[in-house]
JSON list of C-alpha atoms and ligand atoms in Angstrom, two decimals:
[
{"chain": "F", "resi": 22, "resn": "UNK", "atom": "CA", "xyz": [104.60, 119.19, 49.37]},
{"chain": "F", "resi": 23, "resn": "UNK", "atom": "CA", "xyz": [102.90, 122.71, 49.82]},
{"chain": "F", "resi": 24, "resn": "UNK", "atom": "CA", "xyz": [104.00, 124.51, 53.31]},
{"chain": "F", "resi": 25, "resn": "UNK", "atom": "CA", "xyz": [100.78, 124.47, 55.75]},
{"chain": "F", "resi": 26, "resn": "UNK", "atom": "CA", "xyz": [102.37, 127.54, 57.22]},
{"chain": "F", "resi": 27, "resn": "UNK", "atom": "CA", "xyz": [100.67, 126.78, 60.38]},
{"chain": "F", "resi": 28, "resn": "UNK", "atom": "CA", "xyz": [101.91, 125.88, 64.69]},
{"chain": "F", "resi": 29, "resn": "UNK", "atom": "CA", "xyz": [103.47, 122.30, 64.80]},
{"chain": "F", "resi": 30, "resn": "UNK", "atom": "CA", "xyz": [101.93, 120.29, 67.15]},
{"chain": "F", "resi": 31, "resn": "UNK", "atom": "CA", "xyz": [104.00, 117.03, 66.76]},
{"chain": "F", "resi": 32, "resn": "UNK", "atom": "CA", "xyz": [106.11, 115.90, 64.58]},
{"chain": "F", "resi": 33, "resn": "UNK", "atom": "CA", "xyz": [108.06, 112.79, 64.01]},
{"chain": "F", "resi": 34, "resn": "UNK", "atom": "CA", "xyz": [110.81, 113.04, 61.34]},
{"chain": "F", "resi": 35, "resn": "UNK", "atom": "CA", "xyz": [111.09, 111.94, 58.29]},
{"chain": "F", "resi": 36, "resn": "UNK", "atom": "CA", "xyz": [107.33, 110.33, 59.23]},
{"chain": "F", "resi": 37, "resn": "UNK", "atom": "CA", "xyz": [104.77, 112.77, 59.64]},
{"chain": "F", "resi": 38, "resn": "UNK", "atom": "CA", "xyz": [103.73, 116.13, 61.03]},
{"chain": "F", "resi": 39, "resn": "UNK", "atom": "CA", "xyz": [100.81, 117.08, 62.65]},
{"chain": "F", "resi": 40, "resn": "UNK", "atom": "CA", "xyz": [99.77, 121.15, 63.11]},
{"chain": "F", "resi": 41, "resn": "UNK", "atom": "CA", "xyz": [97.79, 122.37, 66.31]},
{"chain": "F", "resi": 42, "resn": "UNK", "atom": "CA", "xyz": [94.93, 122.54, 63.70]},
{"chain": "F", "resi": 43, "resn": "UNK", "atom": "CA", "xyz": [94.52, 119.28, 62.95]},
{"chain": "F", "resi": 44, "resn": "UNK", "atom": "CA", "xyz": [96.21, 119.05, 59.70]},
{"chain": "F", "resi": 45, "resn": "UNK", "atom": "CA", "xyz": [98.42, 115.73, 58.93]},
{"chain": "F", "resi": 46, "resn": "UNK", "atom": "CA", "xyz": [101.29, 115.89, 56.61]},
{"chain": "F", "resi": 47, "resn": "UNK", "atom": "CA", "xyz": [102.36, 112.57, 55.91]},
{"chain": "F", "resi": 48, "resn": "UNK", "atom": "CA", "xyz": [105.85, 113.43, 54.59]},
{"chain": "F", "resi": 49, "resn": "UNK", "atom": "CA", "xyz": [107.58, 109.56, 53.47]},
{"chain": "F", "resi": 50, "resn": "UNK", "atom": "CA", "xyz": [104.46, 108.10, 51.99]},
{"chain": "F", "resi": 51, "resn": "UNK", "atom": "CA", "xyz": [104.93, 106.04, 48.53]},
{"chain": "F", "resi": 52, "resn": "UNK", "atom": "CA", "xyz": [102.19, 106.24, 46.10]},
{"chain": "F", "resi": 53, "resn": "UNK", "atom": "CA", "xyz": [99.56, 104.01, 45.91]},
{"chain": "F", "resi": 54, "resn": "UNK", "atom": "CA", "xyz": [99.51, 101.24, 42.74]},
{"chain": "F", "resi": 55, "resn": "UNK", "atom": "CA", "xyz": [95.97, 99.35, 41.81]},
{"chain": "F", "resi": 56, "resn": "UNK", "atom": "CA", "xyz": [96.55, 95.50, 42.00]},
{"chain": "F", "resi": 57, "resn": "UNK", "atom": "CA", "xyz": [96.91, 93.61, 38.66]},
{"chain": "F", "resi": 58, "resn": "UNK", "atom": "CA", "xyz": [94.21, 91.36, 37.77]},
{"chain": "F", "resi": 59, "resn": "UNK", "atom": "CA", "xyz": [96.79, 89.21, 35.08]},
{"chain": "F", "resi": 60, "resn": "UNK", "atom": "CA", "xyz": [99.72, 88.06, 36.06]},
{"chain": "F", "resi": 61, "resn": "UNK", "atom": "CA", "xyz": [102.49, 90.27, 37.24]},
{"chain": "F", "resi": 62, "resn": "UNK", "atom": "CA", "xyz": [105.14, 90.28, 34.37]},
{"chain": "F", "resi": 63, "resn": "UNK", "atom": "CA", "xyz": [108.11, 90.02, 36.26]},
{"chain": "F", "resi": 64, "resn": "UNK", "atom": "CA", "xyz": [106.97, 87.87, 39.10]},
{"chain": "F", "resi": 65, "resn": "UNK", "atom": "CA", "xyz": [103.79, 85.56, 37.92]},
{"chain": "F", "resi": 66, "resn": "UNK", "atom": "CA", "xyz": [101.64, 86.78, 40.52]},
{"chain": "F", "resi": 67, "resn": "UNK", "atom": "CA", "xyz": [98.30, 88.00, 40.37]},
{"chain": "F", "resi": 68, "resn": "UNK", "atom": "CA", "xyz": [96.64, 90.33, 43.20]},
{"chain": "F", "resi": 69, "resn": "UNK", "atom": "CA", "xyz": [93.35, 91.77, 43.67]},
{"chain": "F", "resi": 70, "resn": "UNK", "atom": "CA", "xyz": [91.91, 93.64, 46.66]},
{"chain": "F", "resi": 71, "resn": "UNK", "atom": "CA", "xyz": [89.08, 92.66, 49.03]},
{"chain": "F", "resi": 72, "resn": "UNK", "atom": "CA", "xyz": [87.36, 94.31, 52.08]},
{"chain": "F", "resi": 73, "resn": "UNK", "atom": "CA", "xyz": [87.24, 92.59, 55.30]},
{"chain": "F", "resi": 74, "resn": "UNK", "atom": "CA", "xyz": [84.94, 95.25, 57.45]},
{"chain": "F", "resi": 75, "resn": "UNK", "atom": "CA", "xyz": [83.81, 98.72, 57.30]},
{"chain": "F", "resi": 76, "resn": "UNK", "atom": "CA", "xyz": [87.71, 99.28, 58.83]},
{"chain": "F", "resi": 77, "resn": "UNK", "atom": "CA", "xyz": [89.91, 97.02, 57.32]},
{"chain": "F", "resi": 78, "resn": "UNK", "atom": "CA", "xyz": [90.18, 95.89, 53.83]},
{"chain": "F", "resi": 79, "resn": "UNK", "atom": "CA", "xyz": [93.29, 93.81, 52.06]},
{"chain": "F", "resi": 80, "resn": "UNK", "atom": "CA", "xyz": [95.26, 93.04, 49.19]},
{"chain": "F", "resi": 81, "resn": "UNK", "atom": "CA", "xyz": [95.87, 89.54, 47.98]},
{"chain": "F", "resi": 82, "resn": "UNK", "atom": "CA", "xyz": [98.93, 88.09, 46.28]},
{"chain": "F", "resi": 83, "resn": "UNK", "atom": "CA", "xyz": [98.55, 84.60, 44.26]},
{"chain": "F", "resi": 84, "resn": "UNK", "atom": "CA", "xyz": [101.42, 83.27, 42.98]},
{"chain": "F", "resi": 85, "resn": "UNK", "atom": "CA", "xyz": [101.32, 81.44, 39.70]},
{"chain": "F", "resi": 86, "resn": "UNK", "atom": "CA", "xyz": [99.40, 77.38, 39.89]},
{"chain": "F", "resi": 87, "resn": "UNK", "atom": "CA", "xyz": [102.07, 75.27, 38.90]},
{"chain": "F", "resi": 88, "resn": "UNK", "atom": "CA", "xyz": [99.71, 72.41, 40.23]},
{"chain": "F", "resi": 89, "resn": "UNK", "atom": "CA", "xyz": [96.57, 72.05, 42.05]},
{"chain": "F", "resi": 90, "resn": "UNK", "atom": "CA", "xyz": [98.76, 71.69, 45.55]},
{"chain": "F", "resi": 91, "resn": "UNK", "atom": "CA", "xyz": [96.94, 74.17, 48.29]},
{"chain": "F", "resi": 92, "resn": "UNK", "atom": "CA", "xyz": [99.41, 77.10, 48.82]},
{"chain": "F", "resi": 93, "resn": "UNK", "atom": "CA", "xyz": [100.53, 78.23, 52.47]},
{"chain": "F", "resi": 94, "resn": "UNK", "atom": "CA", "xyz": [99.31, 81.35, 53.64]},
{"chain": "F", "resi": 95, "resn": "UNK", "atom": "CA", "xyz": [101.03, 84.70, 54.39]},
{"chain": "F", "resi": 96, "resn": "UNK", "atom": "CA", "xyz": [99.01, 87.37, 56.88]},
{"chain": "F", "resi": 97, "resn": "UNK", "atom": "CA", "xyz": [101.29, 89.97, 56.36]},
{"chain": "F", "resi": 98, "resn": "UNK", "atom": "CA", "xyz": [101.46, 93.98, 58.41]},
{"chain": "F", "resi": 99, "resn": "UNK", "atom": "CA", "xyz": [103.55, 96.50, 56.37]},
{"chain": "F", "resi": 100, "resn": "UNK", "atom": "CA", "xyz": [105.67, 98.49, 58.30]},
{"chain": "F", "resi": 101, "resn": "UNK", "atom": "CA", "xyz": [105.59, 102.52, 58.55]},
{"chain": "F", "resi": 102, "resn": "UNK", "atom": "CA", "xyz": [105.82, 103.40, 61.93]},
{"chain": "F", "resi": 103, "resn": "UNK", "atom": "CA", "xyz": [102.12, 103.00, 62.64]},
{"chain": "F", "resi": 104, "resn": "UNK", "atom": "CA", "xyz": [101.56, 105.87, 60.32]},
{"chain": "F", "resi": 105, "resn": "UNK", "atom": "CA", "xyz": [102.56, 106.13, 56.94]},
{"chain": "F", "resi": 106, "resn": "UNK", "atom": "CA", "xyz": [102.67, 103.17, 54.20]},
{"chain": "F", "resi": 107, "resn": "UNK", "atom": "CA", "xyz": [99.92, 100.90, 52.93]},
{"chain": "F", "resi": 108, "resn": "UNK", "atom": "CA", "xyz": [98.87, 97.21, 51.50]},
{"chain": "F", "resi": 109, "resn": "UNK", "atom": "CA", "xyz": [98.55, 99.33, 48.44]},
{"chain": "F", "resi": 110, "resn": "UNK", "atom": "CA", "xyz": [101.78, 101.44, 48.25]},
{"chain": "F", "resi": 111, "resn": "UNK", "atom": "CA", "xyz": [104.01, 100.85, 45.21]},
{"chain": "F", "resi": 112, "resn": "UNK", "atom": "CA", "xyz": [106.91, 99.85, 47.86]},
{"chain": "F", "resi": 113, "resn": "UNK", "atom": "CA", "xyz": [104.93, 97.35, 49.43]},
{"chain": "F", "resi": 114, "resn": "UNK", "atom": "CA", "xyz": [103.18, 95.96, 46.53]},
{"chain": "F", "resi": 115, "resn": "UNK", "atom": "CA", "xyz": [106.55, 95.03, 44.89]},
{"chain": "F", "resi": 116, "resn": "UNK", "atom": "CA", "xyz": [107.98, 93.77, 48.16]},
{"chain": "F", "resi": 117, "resn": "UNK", "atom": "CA", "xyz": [104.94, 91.04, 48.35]},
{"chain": "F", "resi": 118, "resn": "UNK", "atom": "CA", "xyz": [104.46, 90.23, 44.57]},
{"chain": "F", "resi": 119, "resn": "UNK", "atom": "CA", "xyz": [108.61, 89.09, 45.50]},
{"chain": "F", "resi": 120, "resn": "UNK", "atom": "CA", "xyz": [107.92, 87.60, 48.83]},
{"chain": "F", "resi": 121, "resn": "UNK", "atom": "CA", "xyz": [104.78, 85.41, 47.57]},
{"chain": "F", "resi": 122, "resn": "UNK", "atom": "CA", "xyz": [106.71, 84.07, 44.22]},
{"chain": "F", "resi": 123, "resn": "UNK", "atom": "CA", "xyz": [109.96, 83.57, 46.25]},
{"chain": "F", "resi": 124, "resn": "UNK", "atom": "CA", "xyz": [107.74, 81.91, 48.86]},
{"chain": "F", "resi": 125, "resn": "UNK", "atom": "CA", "xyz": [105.37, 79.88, 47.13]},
{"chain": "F", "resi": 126, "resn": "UNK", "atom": "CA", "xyz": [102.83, 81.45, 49.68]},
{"chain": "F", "resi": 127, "resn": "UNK", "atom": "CA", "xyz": [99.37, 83.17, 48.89]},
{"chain": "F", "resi": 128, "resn": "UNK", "atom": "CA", "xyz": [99.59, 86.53, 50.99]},
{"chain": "F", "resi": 129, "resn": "UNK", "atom": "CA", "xyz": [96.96, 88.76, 52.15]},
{"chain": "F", "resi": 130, "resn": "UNK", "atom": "CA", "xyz": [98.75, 92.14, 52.76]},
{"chain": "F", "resi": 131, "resn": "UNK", "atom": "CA", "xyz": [96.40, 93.86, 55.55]},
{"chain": "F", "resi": 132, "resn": "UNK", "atom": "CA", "xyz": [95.14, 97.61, 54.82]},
{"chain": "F", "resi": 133, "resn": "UNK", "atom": "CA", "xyz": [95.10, 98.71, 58.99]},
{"chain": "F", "resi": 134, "resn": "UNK", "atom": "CA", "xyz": [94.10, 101.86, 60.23]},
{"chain": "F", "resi": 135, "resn": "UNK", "atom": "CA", "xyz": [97.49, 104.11, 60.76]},
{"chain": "F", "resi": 136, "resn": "UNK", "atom": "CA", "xyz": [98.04, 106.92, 63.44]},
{"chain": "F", "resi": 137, "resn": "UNK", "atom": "CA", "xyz": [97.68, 109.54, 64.37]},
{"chain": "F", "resi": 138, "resn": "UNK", "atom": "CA", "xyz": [93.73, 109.71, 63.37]},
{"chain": "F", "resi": 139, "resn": "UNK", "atom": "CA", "xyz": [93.38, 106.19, 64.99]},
{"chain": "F", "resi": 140, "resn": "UNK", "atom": "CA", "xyz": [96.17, 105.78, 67.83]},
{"chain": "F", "resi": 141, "resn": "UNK", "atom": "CA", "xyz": [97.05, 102.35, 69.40]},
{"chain": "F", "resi": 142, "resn": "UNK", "atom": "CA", "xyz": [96.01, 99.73, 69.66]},
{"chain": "F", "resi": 143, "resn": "UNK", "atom": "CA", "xyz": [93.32, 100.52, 66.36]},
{"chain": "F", "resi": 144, "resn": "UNK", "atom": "CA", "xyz": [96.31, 98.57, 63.83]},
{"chain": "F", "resi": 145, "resn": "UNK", "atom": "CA", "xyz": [96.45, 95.69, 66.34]},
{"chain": "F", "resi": 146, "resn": "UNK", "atom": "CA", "xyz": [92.79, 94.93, 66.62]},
{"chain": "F", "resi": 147, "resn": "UNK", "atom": "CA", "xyz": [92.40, 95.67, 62.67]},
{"chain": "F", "resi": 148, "resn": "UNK", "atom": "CA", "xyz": [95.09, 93.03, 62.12]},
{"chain": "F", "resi": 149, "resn": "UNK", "atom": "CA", "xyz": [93.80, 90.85, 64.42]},
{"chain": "F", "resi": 150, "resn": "UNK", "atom": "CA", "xyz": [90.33, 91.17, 63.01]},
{"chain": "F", "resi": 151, "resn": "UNK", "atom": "CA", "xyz": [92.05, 90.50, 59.55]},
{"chain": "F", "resi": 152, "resn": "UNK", "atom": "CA", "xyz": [93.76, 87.24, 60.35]},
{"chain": "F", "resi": 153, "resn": "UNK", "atom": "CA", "xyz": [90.29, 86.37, 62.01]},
{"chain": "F", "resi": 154, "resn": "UNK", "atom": "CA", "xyz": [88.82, 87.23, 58.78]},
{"chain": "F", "resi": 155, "resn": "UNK", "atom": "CA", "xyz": [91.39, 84.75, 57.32]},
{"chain": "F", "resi": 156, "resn": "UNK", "atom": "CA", "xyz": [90.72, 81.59, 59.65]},
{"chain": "F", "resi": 157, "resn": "UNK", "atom": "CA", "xyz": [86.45, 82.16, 59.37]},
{"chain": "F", "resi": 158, "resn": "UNK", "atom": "CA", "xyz": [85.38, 79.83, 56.53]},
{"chain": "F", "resi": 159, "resn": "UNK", "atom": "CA", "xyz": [82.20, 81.48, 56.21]},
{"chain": "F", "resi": 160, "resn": "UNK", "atom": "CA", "xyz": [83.38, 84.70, 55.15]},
{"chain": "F", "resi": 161, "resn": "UNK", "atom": "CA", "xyz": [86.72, 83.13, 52.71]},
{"chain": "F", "resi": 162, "resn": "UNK", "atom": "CA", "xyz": [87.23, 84.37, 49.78]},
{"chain": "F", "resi": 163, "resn": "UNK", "atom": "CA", "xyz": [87.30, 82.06, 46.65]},
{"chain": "F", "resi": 164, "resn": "UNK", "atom": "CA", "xyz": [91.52, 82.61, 45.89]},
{"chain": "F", "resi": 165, "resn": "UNK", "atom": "CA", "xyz": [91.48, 81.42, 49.98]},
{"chain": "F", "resi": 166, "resn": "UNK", "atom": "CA", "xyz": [89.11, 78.89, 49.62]},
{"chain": "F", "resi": 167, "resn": "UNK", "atom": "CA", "xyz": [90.10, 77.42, 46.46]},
{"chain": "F", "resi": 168, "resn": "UNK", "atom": "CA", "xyz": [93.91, 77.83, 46.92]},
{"chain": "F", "resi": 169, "resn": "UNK", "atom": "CA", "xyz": [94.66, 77.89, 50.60]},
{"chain": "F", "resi": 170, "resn": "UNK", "atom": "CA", "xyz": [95.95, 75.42, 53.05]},
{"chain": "F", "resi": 171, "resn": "UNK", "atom": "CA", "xyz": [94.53, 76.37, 56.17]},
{"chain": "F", "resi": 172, "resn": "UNK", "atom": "CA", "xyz": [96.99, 73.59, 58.05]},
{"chain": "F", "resi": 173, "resn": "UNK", "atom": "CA", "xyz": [99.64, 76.14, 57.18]},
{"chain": "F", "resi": 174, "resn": "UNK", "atom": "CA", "xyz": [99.25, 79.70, 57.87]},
{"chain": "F", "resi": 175, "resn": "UNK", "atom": "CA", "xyz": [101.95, 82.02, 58.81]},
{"chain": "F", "resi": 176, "resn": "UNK", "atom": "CA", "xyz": [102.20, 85.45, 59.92]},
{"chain": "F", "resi": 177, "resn": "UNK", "atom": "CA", "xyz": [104.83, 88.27, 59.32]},
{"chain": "F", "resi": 178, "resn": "UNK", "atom": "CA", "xyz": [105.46, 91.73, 59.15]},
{"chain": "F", "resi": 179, "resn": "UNK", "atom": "CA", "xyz": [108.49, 95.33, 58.78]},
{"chain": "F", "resi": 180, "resn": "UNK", "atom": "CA", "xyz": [109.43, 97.38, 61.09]},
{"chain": "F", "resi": 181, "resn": "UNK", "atom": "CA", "xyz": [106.03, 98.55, 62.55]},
{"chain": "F", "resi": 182, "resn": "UNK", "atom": "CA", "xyz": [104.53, 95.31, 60.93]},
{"chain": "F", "resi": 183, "resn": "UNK", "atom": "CA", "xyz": [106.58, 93.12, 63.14]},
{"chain": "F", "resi": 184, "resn": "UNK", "atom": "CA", "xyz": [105.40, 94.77, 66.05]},
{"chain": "F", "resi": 185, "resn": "UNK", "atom": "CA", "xyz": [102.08, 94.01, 65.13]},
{"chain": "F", "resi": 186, "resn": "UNK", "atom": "CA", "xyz": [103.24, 90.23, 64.39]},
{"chain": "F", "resi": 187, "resn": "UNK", "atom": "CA", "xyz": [104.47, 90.21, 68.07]},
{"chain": "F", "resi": 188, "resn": "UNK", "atom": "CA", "xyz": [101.21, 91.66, 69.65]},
{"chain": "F", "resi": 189, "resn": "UNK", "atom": "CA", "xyz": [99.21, 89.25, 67.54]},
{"chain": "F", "resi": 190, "resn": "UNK", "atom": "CA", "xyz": [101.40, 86.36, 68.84]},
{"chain": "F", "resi": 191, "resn": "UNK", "atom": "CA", "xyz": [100.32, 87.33, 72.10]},
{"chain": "F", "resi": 192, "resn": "UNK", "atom": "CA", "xyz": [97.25, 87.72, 71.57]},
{"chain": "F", "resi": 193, "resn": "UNK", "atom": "CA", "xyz": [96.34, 84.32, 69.68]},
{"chain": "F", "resi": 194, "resn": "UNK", "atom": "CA", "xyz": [98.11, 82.24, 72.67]},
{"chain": "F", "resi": 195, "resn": "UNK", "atom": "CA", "xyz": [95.24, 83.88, 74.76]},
{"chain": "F", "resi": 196, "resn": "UNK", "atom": "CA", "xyz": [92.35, 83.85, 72.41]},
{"chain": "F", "resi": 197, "resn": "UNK", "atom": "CA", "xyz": [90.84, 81.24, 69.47]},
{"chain": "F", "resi": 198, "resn": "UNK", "atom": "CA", "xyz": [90.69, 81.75, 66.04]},
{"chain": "F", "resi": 199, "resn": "UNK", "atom": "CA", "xyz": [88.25, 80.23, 64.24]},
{"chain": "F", "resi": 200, "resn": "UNK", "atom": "CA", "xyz": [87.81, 76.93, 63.82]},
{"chain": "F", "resi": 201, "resn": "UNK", "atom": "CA", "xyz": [90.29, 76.78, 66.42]},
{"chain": "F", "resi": 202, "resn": "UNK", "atom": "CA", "xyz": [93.07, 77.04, 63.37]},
{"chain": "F", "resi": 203, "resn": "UNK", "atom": "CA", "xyz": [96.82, 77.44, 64.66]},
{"chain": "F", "resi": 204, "resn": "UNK", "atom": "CA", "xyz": [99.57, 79.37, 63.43]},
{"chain": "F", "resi": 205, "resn": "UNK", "atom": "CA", "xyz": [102.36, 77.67, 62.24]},
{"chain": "F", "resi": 206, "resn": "UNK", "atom": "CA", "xyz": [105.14, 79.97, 61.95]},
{"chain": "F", "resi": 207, "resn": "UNK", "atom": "CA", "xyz": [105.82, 83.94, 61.93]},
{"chain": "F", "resi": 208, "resn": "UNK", "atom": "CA", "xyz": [108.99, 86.11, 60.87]},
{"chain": "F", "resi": 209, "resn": "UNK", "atom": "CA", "xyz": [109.58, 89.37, 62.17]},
{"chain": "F", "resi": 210, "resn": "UNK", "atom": "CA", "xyz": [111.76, 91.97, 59.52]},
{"chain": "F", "resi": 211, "resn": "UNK", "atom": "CA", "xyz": [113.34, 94.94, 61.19]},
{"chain": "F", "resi": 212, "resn": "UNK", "atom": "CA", "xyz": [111.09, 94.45, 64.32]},
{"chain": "F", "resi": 213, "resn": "UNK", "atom": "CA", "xyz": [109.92, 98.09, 65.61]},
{"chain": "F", "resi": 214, "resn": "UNK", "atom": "CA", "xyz": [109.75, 98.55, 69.45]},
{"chain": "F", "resi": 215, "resn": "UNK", "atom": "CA", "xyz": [110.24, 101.55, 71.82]},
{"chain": "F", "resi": 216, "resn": "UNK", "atom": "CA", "xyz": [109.80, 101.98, 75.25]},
{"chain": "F", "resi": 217, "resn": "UNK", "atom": "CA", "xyz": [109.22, 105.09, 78.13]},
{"chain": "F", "resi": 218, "resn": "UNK", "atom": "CA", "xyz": [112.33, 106.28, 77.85]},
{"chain": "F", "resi": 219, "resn": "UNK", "atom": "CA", "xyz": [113.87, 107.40, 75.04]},
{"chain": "F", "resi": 220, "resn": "UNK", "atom": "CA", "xyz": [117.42, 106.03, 74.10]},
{"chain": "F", "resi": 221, "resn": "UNK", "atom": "CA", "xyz": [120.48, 106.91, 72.57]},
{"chain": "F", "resi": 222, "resn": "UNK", "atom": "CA", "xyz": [119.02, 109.25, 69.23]},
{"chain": "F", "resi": 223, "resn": "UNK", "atom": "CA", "xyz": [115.69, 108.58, 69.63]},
{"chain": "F", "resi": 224, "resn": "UNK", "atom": "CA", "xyz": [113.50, 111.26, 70.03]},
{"chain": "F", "resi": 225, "resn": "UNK", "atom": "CA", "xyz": [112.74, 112.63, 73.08]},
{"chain": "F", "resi": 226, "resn": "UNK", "atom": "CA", "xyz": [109.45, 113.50, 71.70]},
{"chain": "F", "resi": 227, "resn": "UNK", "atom": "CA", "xyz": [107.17, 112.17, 69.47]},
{"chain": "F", "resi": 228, "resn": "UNK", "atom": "CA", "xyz": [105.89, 108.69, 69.71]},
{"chain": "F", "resi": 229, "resn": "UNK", "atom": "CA", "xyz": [104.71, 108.28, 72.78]},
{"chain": "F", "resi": 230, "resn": "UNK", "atom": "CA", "xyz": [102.71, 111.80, 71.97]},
{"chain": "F", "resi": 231, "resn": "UNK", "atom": "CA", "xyz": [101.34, 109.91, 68.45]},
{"chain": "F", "resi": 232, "resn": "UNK", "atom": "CA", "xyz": [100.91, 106.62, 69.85]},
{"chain": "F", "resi": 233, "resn": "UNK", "atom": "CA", "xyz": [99.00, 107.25, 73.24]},
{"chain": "F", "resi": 234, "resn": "UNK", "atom": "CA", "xyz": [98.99, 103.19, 74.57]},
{"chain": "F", "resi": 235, "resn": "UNK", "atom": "CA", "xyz": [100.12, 102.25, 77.46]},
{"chain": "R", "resi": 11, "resn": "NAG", "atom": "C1", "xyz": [85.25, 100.06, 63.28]},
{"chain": "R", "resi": 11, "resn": "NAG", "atom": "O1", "xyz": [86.00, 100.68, 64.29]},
{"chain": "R", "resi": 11, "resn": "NAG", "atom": "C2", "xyz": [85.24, 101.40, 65.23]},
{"chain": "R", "resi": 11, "resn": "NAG", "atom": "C3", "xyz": [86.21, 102.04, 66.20]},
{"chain": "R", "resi": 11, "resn": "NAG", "atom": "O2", "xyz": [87.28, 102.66, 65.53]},
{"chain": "R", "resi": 11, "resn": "NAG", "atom": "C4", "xyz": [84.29, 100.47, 65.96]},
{"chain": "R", "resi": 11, "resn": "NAG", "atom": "O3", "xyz": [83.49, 101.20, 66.85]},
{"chain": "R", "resi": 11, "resn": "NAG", "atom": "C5", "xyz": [83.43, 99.74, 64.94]},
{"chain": "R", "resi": 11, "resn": "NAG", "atom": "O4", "xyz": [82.66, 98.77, 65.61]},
{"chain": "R", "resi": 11, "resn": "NAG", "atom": "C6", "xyz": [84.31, 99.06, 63.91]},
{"chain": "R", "resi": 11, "resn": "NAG", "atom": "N1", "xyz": [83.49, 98.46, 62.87]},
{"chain": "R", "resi": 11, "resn": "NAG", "atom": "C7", "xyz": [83.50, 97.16, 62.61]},
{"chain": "R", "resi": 11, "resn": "NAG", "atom": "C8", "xyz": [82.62, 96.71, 61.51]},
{"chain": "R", "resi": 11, "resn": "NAG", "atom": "O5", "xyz": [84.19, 96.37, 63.25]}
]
């Protein structure tokens, strides 16, 4: 990547940097692959990409019908420390054409809003407005509708993604989703949590200065 040349205002190795300007250098992030509309040939799996609100869109992961039984579903959060990754990343898109064949499970990978343009806690409520988005039968799509089982939806996330899984575990034992649907499992990968105070190597600066929540 090009030197900006310009005054570091934060930065948060091997992540991002972000220059008193306002310039963001996202340093670690994969590029982004379209979805494949016939079957994945390795994997079976089809995906296609849908948008959930003006902030929050999705990519969905159907594994290959081997009968007409409904399919369990997957809301899954990528990980990348709340600021670098995507749904649509070629890391991430491998990772869940894997997880849903292994699985059996129809995912929708969520496409959140990242820091450090939209701080804490904009990923939680996109997530949670995506799982939402998941529960609503007016608004389901017809690879939901036709092929989920709404008795069996599970949640799960990396890293930063687990995080999210955690705060939207939370959150649904104090709020409704539509329908009043339950969630009937959740798996946290490589769960991502800091506090106050820095410890051991972490750095002394940097988070807390990207992700202003308290
Ligand atoms: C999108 O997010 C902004 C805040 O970041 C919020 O004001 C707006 O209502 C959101 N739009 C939708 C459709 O939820």
């Amino acid at each position: 990547m090009a030197s900006h040349g310009g005054e570091v205002a934060i930065e948060l190795l091997p992540l991002v940097r972000v220059y008193k300007d306002g310039t963001i250098e996202r340093l670690a992030d994969p590029p982004y692959v379209p979805p494949s509309s016939t079957p994945d040939k390795d994997t079976g799996v089809s995906s296609k990409d849908i948008v959930i609100s003006s902030n929050v869109s999705a990519r969905l992961f159907l594994p290959k019908a081997t009968s007409t039984q409904k399919l369990p579903l997957l809301v899954y959060y990528h990980g990348g420390g709340f600021c670098i990754e995507s749904a649509f990343s070629a890391v991430h898109h491998l990772y869940l054409n894997r997880l849903a064949a292994a699985s059996g499970a129809l995912a929708v990978s969520v496409e959140y809003r990242r820091a450090p343009e939209h701080p804490l806690p904009t990923a939680y409520d996109d997530c949670w407005e995506a799982l939402r988005w998941v529960a609503e039968p007016t608004q389901r799509d017809p690879w939901l509708g036709e092929h989920g089982d709404f008795g069996r939806i599970f949640i799960g996330g990396d890293s930063a993604g687990a995080n999210i899984v955690h705060n939207i575990l939370m959150r649904v034992s104090m709020e409704e989703l539509p329908g009043g649907l339950k969630l009937a499992g959740a798996f946290l990968t490589h769960p991502y949590f800091f506090g106050s105070e820095p410890i051991g190597s972490e750095p002394k600066h940097g988070l807390e200065q990207l992700l202003p929540y308290r």
